Coordinates of C-alpha atoms in Angstrom, one line a residue:
M1 CA -73.0 -33.1 -3.6
S2 CA -70.5 -30.8 -2.9
L3 CA -70.5 -28.5 -6.2
D4 CA -72.7 -25.8 -7.2
Q5 CA -75.1 -27.8 -9.3
S6 CA -76.9 -24.9 -10.6
R7 CA -74.1 -24.4 -13.0
A8 CA -74.1 -25.6 -16.6
P9 CA -70.7 -24.6 -17.8
L10 CA -71.0 -25.6 -21.4
L11 CA -74.5 -23.8 -21.9
E12 CA -73.3 -21.0 -20.4
A13 CA -70.2 -20.9 -22.3
L14 CA -72.4 -21.4 -25.6
D15 CA -74.6 -18.3 -24.5
G16 CA -71.4 -16.1 -24.0
Y17 CA -70.2 -17.3 -27.8
R18 CA -73.4 -15.7 -29.0
R19 CA -73.5 -12.7 -26.7
E20 CA -69.8 -11.8 -27.7
N21 CA -70.9 -12.2 -31.3
R22 CA -67.7 -14.7 -31.9
Y23 CA -67.1 -15.6 -35.5
G24 CA -64.8 -18.3 -36.6
Y25 CA -63.0 -18.6 -39.6
T26 CA -62.6 -22.2 -38.9
P27 CA -64.7 -25.4 -39.4
P28 CA -67.9 -25.7 -39.6
G29 CA -68.1 -24.3 -43.1
H30 CA -71.7 -23.6 -42.4
R31 CA -70.8 -20.5 -40.3
Q32 CA -73.5 -20.8 -37.7
G33 CA -76.0 -21.5 -40.3
R34 CA -75.2 -18.3 -42.6
G35 CA -74.4 -21.0 -45.4
V36 CA -77.1 -23.4 -44.9
D37 CA -79.9 -23.3 -47.9
D38 CA -83.5 -22.1 -46.8
R39 CA -84.8 -25.6 -47.6
T40 CA -82.8 -27.3 -45.0
R41 CA -82.8 -24.5 -42.6
S42 CA -86.6 -25.0 -42.7
T43 CA -86.4 -28.6 -41.8
I44 CA -83.7 -28.8 -39.4
G45 CA -83.9 -25.3 -37.6
G46 CA -81.6 -22.3 -37.8
A47 CA -80.7 -22.7 -33.6
A48 CA -79.2 -26.0 -34.6
F49 CA -76.6 -24.6 -36.7
E50 CA -76.1 -22.0 -34.4
S51 CA -74.8 -24.3 -31.6
D52 CA -72.8 -26.3 -33.9
V53 CA -69.2 -24.6 -33.1
L54 CA -65.5 -25.9 -32.6
A55 CA -65.2 -27.2 -29.0
S56 CA -61.4 -26.3 -29.1
G57 CA -60.7 -22.9 -30.9
G58 CA -64.3 -22.0 -30.7
L59 CA -66.3 -22.5 -27.7
D60 CA -63.0 -22.7 -25.6
D61 CA -59.5 -21.4 -26.7
R62 CA -57.3 -23.6 -28.5
R63 CA -55.7 -24.8 -25.2
M64 CA -59.4 -25.2 -23.4
T65 CA -58.0 -23.2 -20.9
N66 CA -61.5 -21.9 -19.5
A67 CA -61.9 -25.8 -18.9
Y68 CA -65.6 -25.5 -19.8
L69 CA -65.7 -29.4 -20.7
S70 CA -63.7 -30.6 -17.7
D71 CA -66.0 -28.5 -15.5
A72 CA -69.0 -30.0 -16.8
E73 CA -67.7 -33.6 -16.4
E74 CA -66.6 -32.9 -12.9
L75 CA -70.1 -31.6 -12.1
M76 CA -71.7 -34.7 -13.8
A77 CA -69.5 -37.1 -11.5
D78 CA -70.3 -35.0 -8.7
A79 CA -74.1 -35.3 -9.6
V80 CA -74.4 -39.2 -9.5
G81 CA -71.6 -39.9 -7.0
A82 CA -68.9 -41.0 -9.3
E83 CA -65.4 -40.1 -8.9
L84 CA -64.6 -39.1 -12.4
A85 CA -67.0 -38.7 -15.6
F86 CA -65.8 -38.6 -19.4
F87 CA -68.1 -37.0 -21.9
S88 CA -68.5 -38.9 -25.4
T89 CA -70.1 -37.5 -28.4
C90 CA -69.8 -40.9 -30.3
G91 CA -72.1 -42.8 -28.2
S92 CA -71.6 -45.7 -25.6
S93 CA -70.4 -47.7 -28.3
L94 CA -67.2 -45.6 -28.2
S95 CA -67.3 -45.6 -24.6
V96 CA -67.5 -49.1 -23.9
K97 CA -64.7 -50.1 -26.3
A98 CA -62.5 -47.4 -24.2
A99 CA -63.5 -49.1 -20.9
M100 CA -62.5 -52.8 -22.5
M101 CA -59.2 -51.6 -24.0
A102 CA -58.3 -49.8 -20.6
V103 CA -58.8 -52.8 -18.6
A104 CA -57.8 -55.7 -20.6
G105 CA -56.1 -54.1 -23.9
G106 CA -52.4 -55.2 -24.8
E107 CA -50.8 -58.5 -26.1
G108 CA -53.0 -61.7 -24.8
G109 CA -55.6 -59.6 -23.0
E110 CA -58.6 -61.5 -21.7
L111 CA -62.0 -60.4 -20.7
L112 CA -65.1 -61.8 -19.1
I113 CA -68.1 -60.7 -21.2
T114 CA -71.6 -61.9 -20.8
R115 CA -72.6 -63.5 -24.0
D116 CA -75.7 -61.1 -24.3
A117 CA -73.5 -58.2 -25.0
H118 CA -74.0 -55.5 -27.3
K119 CA -72.6 -55.8 -30.5
S120 CA -70.6 -52.6 -30.0
I121 CA -69.0 -55.0 -27.5
V122 CA -68.1 -57.4 -30.1
A123 CA -66.8 -54.6 -32.0
G124 CA -64.5 -53.9 -29.4
L125 CA -63.0 -57.4 -29.3
I126 CA -62.2 -56.9 -33.1
F127 CA -60.4 -53.6 -32.7
S128 CA -58.5 -54.5 -29.5
G129 CA -57.8 -58.5 -30.3
L130 CA -59.0 -59.1 -26.8
R131 CA -60.1 -62.8 -26.3
P132 CA -63.5 -63.1 -24.8
R133 CA -64.1 -65.4 -22.0
W134 CA -67.8 -65.7 -22.4
V135 CA -70.2 -65.8 -19.0
R136 CA -73.4 -67.6 -19.7
P137 CA -76.5 -65.4 -19.3
R138 CA -79.7 -67.1 -18.0
W139 CA -81.7 -68.5 -21.0
D140 CA -85.3 -68.3 -20.5
E141 CA -86.6 -71.3 -22.7
T142 CA -90.3 -70.2 -22.5
L143 CA -90.0 -66.6 -23.3
H144 CA -86.9 -67.1 -25.7
L145 CA -84.8 -64.2 -24.2
T146 CA -81.8 -63.9 -21.8
H147 CA -81.8 -62.6 -18.3
P148 CA -78.3 -61.1 -16.9
P149 CA -76.0 -63.5 -15.4
S150 CA -76.7 -64.4 -11.7
P151 CA -73.7 -63.9 -8.9
A152 CA -73.0 -67.5 -8.7
E153 CA -72.6 -67.8 -12.6
V154 CA -69.9 -65.0 -12.4
R155 CA -68.2 -66.6 -9.7
K156 CA -68.0 -69.8 -11.8
A157 CA -66.6 -67.6 -14.4
W158 CA -63.8 -66.4 -12.2
E159 CA -63.1 -69.8 -11.0
T160 CA -62.5 -70.9 -14.6
D161 CA -60.6 -68.1 -15.9
P162 CA -59.3 -66.1 -12.9
Q163 CA -56.2 -64.8 -15.7
A164 CA -58.9 -62.4 -17.2
S165 CA -58.4 -58.5 -16.4
G166 CA -62.4 -58.0 -15.5
L167 CA -65.7 -58.4 -16.2
L168 CA -68.3 -56.7 -18.6
I169 CA -71.9 -57.1 -18.2
V170 CA -75.1 -55.1 -19.7
S171 CA -77.5 -53.9 -17.2
P172 CA -80.2 -53.0 -18.0
T173 CA -80.8 -55.2 -20.8
P174 CA -82.7 -53.9 -24.0
Y175 CA -85.9 -55.6 -22.1
G176 CA -85.5 -53.7 -18.9
T177 CA -84.2 -56.4 -16.9
C178 CA -81.2 -55.6 -14.4
A179 CA -78.3 -58.0 -12.8
D180 CA -77.7 -58.0 -9.2
I181 CA -75.2 -55.4 -9.7
R182 CA -73.8 -55.2 -6.0
A183 CA -73.5 -59.0 -5.5
I184 CA -71.7 -59.3 -9.2
A185 CA -69.4 -56.4 -8.2
D186 CA -68.4 -58.0 -4.7
V187 CA -67.4 -61.3 -6.6
C188 CA -65.2 -59.2 -8.7
H189 CA -63.8 -57.5 -6.1
E190 CA -62.8 -60.7 -4.2
Y191 CA -60.5 -61.6 -7.2
G192 CA -59.3 -58.2 -7.3
K193 CA -60.7 -57.3 -10.5
P194 CA -62.8 -54.4 -12.0
L195 CA -66.5 -54.6 -13.0
I196 CA -67.6 -52.6 -16.3
V197 CA -71.3 -52.1 -16.6
D198 CA -72.7 -51.3 -20.2
E199 CA -75.8 -49.4 -18.6
A200 CA -76.7 -47.6 -21.8
W201 CA -80.2 -48.0 -20.9
G202 CA -79.9 -46.4 -17.1
A203 CA -78.7 -42.9 -17.6
H204 CA -82.0 -42.1 -15.5
L205 CA -81.3 -44.6 -12.8
P206 CA -79.1 -42.1 -10.5
F207 CA -82.1 -39.8 -9.9
H208 CA -84.9 -41.6 -8.6
D209 CA -84.9 -44.2 -5.6
E210 CA -87.8 -46.4 -7.2
L211 CA -85.9 -47.2 -10.3
P212 CA -83.5 -50.1 -10.4
T213 CA -80.1 -49.5 -8.6
W214 CA -77.6 -47.6 -10.2
A215 CA -74.2 -49.5 -10.9
M216 CA -72.1 -46.9 -9.3
D217 CA -74.1 -47.0 -6.1
A218 CA -73.7 -51.0 -6.5
G219 CA -69.8 -50.8 -6.4
A220 CA -69.1 -51.1 -10.1
D221 CA -65.8 -49.6 -11.3
V222 CA -66.9 -48.4 -14.6
C223 CA -69.9 -47.5 -15.7
V224 CA -71.4 -46.3 -19.5
V225 CA -74.6 -44.8 -19.8
S226 CA -76.1 -43.4 -23.2
V227 CA -77.9 -40.2 -22.1
H228 CA -79.7 -40.3 -25.4
K229 CA -81.6 -43.5 -24.7
M230 CA -83.4 -42.6 -21.3
G231 CA -82.4 -39.1 -20.6
A232 CA -82.6 -35.9 -22.6
G233 CA -79.4 -35.8 -24.6
F234 CA -78.8 -35.7 -28.3
E235 CA -78.3 -39.0 -30.2
Q236 CA -74.8 -40.1 -29.4
G237 CA -74.4 -38.8 -26.1
S238 CA -72.6 -40.9 -23.9
V239 CA -71.0 -40.8 -20.5
F240 CA -68.6 -43.1 -18.9
H241 CA -68.1 -43.1 -14.8
V242 CA -65.3 -44.3 -12.9
Q243 CA -64.7 -45.0 -9.3
G244 CA -62.2 -46.9 -7.2
D245 CA -58.6 -47.6 -7.6
L246 CA -59.0 -50.9 -10.1
I247 CA -58.9 -48.5 -13.0
D248 CA -56.1 -46.7 -14.4
R249 CA -57.9 -43.4 -15.1
S250 CA -54.9 -42.2 -17.4
R251 CA -55.1 -45.2 -19.5
L252 CA -58.7 -45.0 -19.8
S253 CA -58.8 -41.5 -20.8
R254 CA -56.0 -42.4 -23.5
C255 CA -58.1 -45.2 -24.9
A256 CA -60.9 -42.9 -25.3
D257 CA -58.8 -40.4 -27.1
L258 CA -57.6 -43.0 -29.5
L259 CA -61.3 -43.8 -30.5
M260 CA -62.9 -40.1 -30.1
T261 CA -63.5 -37.8 -33.0
T262 CA -61.1 -34.8 -32.9
S263 CA -64.4 -32.8 -34.1
P264 CA -66.8 -33.4 -31.1
S265 CA -70.2 -31.7 -31.3
V266 CA -70.8 -28.9 -28.9
P267 CA -74.7 -29.4 -29.2
I268 CA -74.0 -32.9 -27.7
Y269 CA -71.7 -31.8 -25.1
A270 CA -74.0 -29.1 -24.1
A271 CA -77.1 -31.2 -23.9
L272 CA -75.4 -33.8 -21.3
D273 CA -74.5 -30.6 -19.3
G274 CA -78.1 -29.6 -19.2
W275 CA -79.3 -32.8 -18.7
R276 CA -77.3 -33.0 -15.4
R277 CA -78.5 -29.8 -14.1
Y278 CA -82.3 -30.7 -14.8
M279 CA -82.1 -34.1 -13.1
V280 CA -80.1 -32.6 -10.0
R281 CA -83.0 -29.8 -9.8
S282 CA -86.1 -32.0 -10.7
G283 CA -85.2 -35.6 -11.6
R284 CA -87.0 -37.0 -8.6
E285 CA -90.1 -35.3 -9.6
V286 CA -90.2 -35.6 -13.6
L287 CA -89.1 -39.2 -13.3
G288 CA -91.6 -39.9 -10.6
R289 CA -94.2 -38.6 -13.0
G290 CA -92.9 -40.9 -15.6
L291 CA -92.7 -44.0 -13.6
E292 CA -96.5 -43.5 -12.3
L293 CA -97.4 -42.6 -16.2
A294 CA -95.4 -46.0 -16.9
R295 CA -97.5 -48.1 -14.3
T296 CA -100.4 -46.8 -15.8
V297 CA -99.8 -47.6 -19.1
R298 CA -98.7 -51.3 -17.9
R299 CA -102.3 -51.9 -16.4
S300 CA -103.8 -50.3 -19.4
V301 CA -102.1 -52.6 -21.8
D302 CA -102.8 -55.7 -19.8
E303 CA -106.7 -54.7 -20.1
I304 CA -106.4 -55.3 -24.0
D305 CA -107.3 -58.5 -25.2
G306 CA -104.4 -60.5 -26.7
L307 CA -101.7 -58.3 -25.1
T308 CA -100.0 -58.9 -22.0
V309 CA -97.5 -56.7 -20.3
T310 CA -94.4 -58.8 -19.2
H311 CA -93.5 -58.3 -15.7
D312 CA -93.6 -61.4 -13.2
E313 CA -92.0 -63.7 -15.6
L314 CA -88.9 -61.4 -15.7
L315 CA -88.1 -61.0 -11.8
R316 CA -89.2 -64.9 -10.7
E317 CA -86.5 -67.0 -9.2
E318 CA -83.5 -67.7 -11.9
A319 CA -84.7 -64.7 -13.9
S320 CA -83.7 -61.1 -13.3
H321 CA -82.7 -59.0 -10.3
D322 CA -84.8 -56.2 -10.8
L323 CA -86.8 -54.4 -13.5
D324 CA -86.8 -50.7 -15.4
E325 CA -90.8 -50.4 -15.2
M326 CA -90.4 -47.7 -17.6
Q327 CA -89.5 -50.3 -20.5
V328 CA -93.0 -51.6 -21.1
L329 CA -92.6 -55.1 -22.7
I330 CA -95.6 -56.4 -24.3
D331 CA -96.0 -59.8 -25.5
V332 CA -98.3 -60.2 -28.4
D333 CA -98.4 -64.0 -28.7
G334 CA -102.0 -63.9 -27.5
L335 CA -102.9 -62.3 -30.9
G336 CA -101.5 -64.8 -32.8
V337 CA -98.9 -62.6 -34.8
S338 CA -95.3 -61.5 -34.4
G339 CA -93.9 -58.5 -32.9
Y340 CA -92.3 -57.7 -36.3
Q341 CA -95.8 -57.5 -37.8
C342 CA -97.1 -55.5 -34.9
A343 CA -94.2 -53.1 -35.2
D344 CA -94.6 -52.6 -39.0
W345 CA -98.5 -52.2 -38.5
L346 CA -98.3 -49.4 -35.9
R347 CA -95.7 -47.5 -38.0
E348 CA -98.0 -47.6 -41.1
H349 CA -101.4 -47.1 -39.6
H350 CA -100.5 -45.1 -36.5
C351 CA -97.1 -43.4 -37.2
V352 CA -95.9 -44.8 -33.9
D353 CA -92.5 -46.3 -33.8
L354 CA -91.5 -48.7 -31.1
G355 CA -87.9 -49.5 -29.8
L356 CA -87.7 -53.1 -30.1
S357 CA -89.8 -55.9 -31.9
D358 CA -88.9 -59.8 -32.1
H359 CA -90.8 -62.9 -32.5
R360 CA -93.5 -62.4 -29.9
R361 CA -93.0 -59.0 -28.2
I362 CA -92.8 -55.3 -28.8
L363 CA -91.2 -52.9 -26.5
A364 CA -92.6 -49.1 -25.9
T365 CA -90.0 -46.9 -23.8
I366 CA -91.9 -44.3 -21.5
S367 CA -89.5 -41.4 -20.5
H368 CA -89.7 -38.4 -18.4
A369 CA -91.1 -36.4 -21.6
D370 CA -94.0 -38.4 -21.8
D371 CA -97.6 -37.2 -20.4
E372 CA -101.2 -38.3 -20.9
D373 CA -101.5 -37.1 -24.4
T374 CA -98.5 -39.5 -25.6
A375 CA -99.6 -42.5 -23.4
D376 CA -103.3 -41.9 -25.0
R377 CA -101.8 -42.4 -28.3
L378 CA -99.8 -45.5 -27.7
L379 CA -102.7 -47.1 -25.8
T380 CA -105.1 -46.2 -28.9
A381 CA -102.8 -47.6 -31.4
L382 CA -102.5 -50.7 -29.3
R383 CA -106.3 -51.3 -29.2
D384 CA -106.5 -50.7 -32.8
L385 CA -103.7 -53.2 -33.3
A386 CA -105.7 -55.7 -31.3
S387 CA -108.6 -55.3 -33.3
A388 CA -106.6 -55.6 -36.7
A389 CA -104.6 -58.6 -35.6
D390 CA -107.3 -60.9 -37.1
S391 CA -106.4 -59.7 -40.8
F392 CA -102.8 -60.2 -40.5
D393 CA -101.2 -63.1 -42.5
P394 CA -100.1 -66.0 -40.1
P395 CA -96.5 -65.1 -38.8
R396 CA -93.8 -67.2 -40.5
E397 CA -92.4 -70.0 -38.2
I398 CA -89.0 -69.1 -36.6
R399 CA -86.9 -72.2 -35.4
Q400 CA -85.6 -71.3 -32.1
P401 CA -82.5 -73.2 -31.0
S402 CA -82.1 -74.3 -27.3
P403 CA -79.9 -72.5 -25.0
D404 CA -77.3 -75.2 -25.5
E405 CA -77.8 -74.9 -29.3
L406 CA -77.2 -71.1 -29.0
Q407 CA -73.8 -71.4 -27.1
L408 CA -71.4 -71.4 -30.1
E409 CA -68.1 -72.7 -29.7
N410 CA -65.4 -70.3 -29.9
R411 CA -62.4 -71.4 -31.8
M412 CA -60.7 -68.1 -33.0
L413 CA -60.2 -64.6 -31.6
P414 CA -62.8 -62.5 -33.1
R415 CA -60.3 -59.9 -34.4
D416 CA -58.3 -63.1 -36.3
A417 CA -61.4 -64.4 -37.9
F418 CA -62.8 -61.1 -38.9
F419 CA -59.4 -60.1 -40.5
G420 CA -58.3 -63.2 -41.8
D421 CA -58.9 -65.0 -45.0
T422 CA -62.6 -65.4 -45.6
E423 CA -65.0 -66.7 -48.1
S424 CA -68.9 -66.6 -48.5
V425 CA -70.6 -69.9 -48.5
S426 CA -74.1 -70.6 -48.4
L427 CA -76.3 -71.2 -45.5
D428 CA -76.3 -75.1 -46.2
E429 CA -72.7 -75.1 -45.9
A430 CA -72.0 -72.9 -43.2
P431 CA -72.8 -75.4 -40.4
G432 CA -69.3 -76.5 -39.0
R433 CA -67.4 -73.6 -40.3
I434 CA -65.9 -70.6 -38.5
A435 CA -67.9 -67.3 -38.8
A436 CA -66.0 -64.3 -39.9
E437 CA -68.8 -61.9 -39.5
Q438 CA -71.3 -60.9 -36.7
I439 CA -74.7 -61.5 -37.4
T440 CA -77.3 -59.4 -35.2
P441 CA -80.9 -59.2 -34.9
Y442 CA -81.3 -55.3 -34.4
P443 CA -83.0 -54.4 -32.2
P444 CA -82.1 -55.2 -29.5
G445 CA -78.4 -55.7 -31.0
I446 CA -77.3 -58.9 -29.1
P447 CA -75.0 -60.8 -31.9
V448 CA -76.3 -64.2 -32.6
V449 CA -72.9 -65.0 -34.4
V450 CA -69.7 -63.6 -33.2
P451 CA -66.5 -64.0 -35.6
G452 CA -64.5 -66.9 -34.6
E453 CA -67.5 -68.9 -33.3
V454 CA -68.3 -72.3 -35.0
L455 CA -71.8 -72.3 -36.6
N456 CA -74.1 -75.0 -36.0
E457 CA -77.2 -75.9 -38.1
P458 CA -79.9 -74.7 -35.4
V459 CA -78.5 -71.3 -35.3
V460 CA -78.2 -71.2 -39.3
E461 CA -81.8 -72.4 -39.4
Y462 CA -82.8 -69.7 -36.8
L463 CA -81.3 -66.8 -38.6
R464 CA -82.4 -68.2 -41.9
T465 CA -86.3 -68.6 -40.6
G466 CA -85.9 -65.4 -38.5
K467 CA -85.2 -63.3 -41.8
N468 CA -88.1 -64.6 -43.7
A469 CA -90.3 -63.8 -40.9
G470 CA -89.1 -60.2 -40.4
M471 CA -86.2 -60.1 -38.3
N472 CA -83.7 -57.3 -39.1
L473 CA -80.1 -58.3 -39.6
P474 CA -78.5 -55.0 -40.6
D475 CA -74.8 -56.1 -40.2
A476 CA -74.9 -59.2 -42.2
A477 CA -72.3 -59.2 -45.2
D478 CA -75.1 -60.5 -47.5
D479 CA -78.2 -58.4 -47.1
A480 CA -80.5 -61.2 -48.5
L481 CA -78.6 -63.8 -46.1
D482 CA -78.2 -66.1 -48.9
T483 CA -74.6 -66.7 -47.8
I484 CA -72.5 -66.1 -44.8
K485 CA -68.8 -65.1 -44.6
V486 CA -66.7 -67.8 -42.9
V487 CA -63.0 -68.6 -42.4
C488 CA -61.1 -70.2 -45.4
R489 CA -60.2 -73.7 -44.4
P490 CA -56.3 -74.1 -44.4
T491 CA -55.0 -75.3 -47.5

C-alpha cells in the first residue's frame, strides 16, 4: 500500500459539512432531518437524515473539485491491490451490468456466463441485448446444488465459443463455495479475454489470508463486491475493481454512468470509505475472530441431532475449489423437514432470520460483527428447532429435475423474448414454449428459467411443486404461478 490508509475522505468531508454548518436550498427536501416528523425520526434516528446530503453541490462543490469520492476510490483500490475502484450506491446488481456492457456491449455481443449466475446478470442480458453462451456449472445430484465451473469446463467453453468477449462467473456462490479463479483466469488470458467475477459475497476476502483467495489476487480483470453482504456497508453499497489491460476503463466508467443514479447516497458512499479504513487497520484481527467464531458454530451445530453442517461434501473432487467458512450451510434433512419450514419457524418463534433456505438446507452467515452472544442465540434457536421439528407437518414433495433436465435450450436472445409479443399460458401448456420471463427461487437468486429458453416438463413441475412446498418466486409475473409468460407463436 502506497497511500495513507488512515484517511477516509468521504467521512472527513461529512464531518466538515457539519462543522461548517452548511445548509442547502437543494434536495433532499427533509433538510438534514428538519422536515421529518417525530415518529419517523424516533424510528430511523436523526443522524441518518443529518448525513443524507447531496454528493455534488453539497458534500463537494458542484464540479466535485475537492475529489472526495475519487480519493476514496483510489484508497480502496490501493488497500486491496486493484488498479482502479468504482463505488456504486445501487448495489452489485448495477456494477455487474456495467461490467457486462463494458466487456461485450454492442451489436452482436456475446459473453460466456456460468449458468448459476444471479438474476441481476440475466437482467443485464435483457438490458444489453447480449447473447449468453452458457458455461455449465458442476451439478451435485445428491445435494441438488451447483458448484462453480471447473477450469476444464471453462476451456471447453472457450473452444466452443472463442468469439465471446469475456467470461463472467460467480464466486463465492450464495452457498459459500468458490471457483478456482486463478486457473480460470489463466485459461481466459490464454484466449486474450477478460474474466469478470461476481464476488458479491466476497467483500471481506482481501483482508484475511485464511479466507478464500480474492479475485484480484487470483488474476481476475474485473471483480464486483457487495460490501453490505459480508462487510460493514449499508445495503446497496458496492465496489467494482479493475486491473490489467483487457478492460477499457473509460468504457466501463461510462457504462456505469449510464446505469447509476444521479442522486447517489452519501451515507452509502461514506460507509464504503469507513469500511476500507477499518479493514486496513483491523481487518485481520476482527475477521480472524469472526472465522474462529464461525468454526465454533459449525462444530456446535454438528452436535445437534438432525442437523449437519455441509463442508467436506462441498470440497470433494469435482466439487468446489474452496469454501468460505463464515457461510454456515446446514442440512436439515435429518430432521425430516424442509429448509423453508425451518426458516419460517425460526423467524416466528425466535425472531431469527436466515439468509437462505431451500428444500433441505438453511444458511446462517457469521460476520466480523458477531460475537459469543449472537452465536449462542443462533445455537439456542437451532437446538429448539431440532426439538420442535417432530411437530411439523411432513414437507411437501419437490420434484427435482436432473442436471440435464435443468439445462434448458436457449432459443432466443433474452432481450428479444422479454420484449417480444408474449402471452400467459397455464403450467400444463408451458412445456415446449419459449419463456418470456425469468423465474427465480430467491434466495439464492439463481434463475431456473431465463427468457428465451424452452420450457420442459421437469422444470415446470419443479417450479410447481417447489412453490407449493414454500419456495419463494418473487419475479414470476403470476404470483400464484398458475401461469407462465411465454413468447407468442408466429401466426
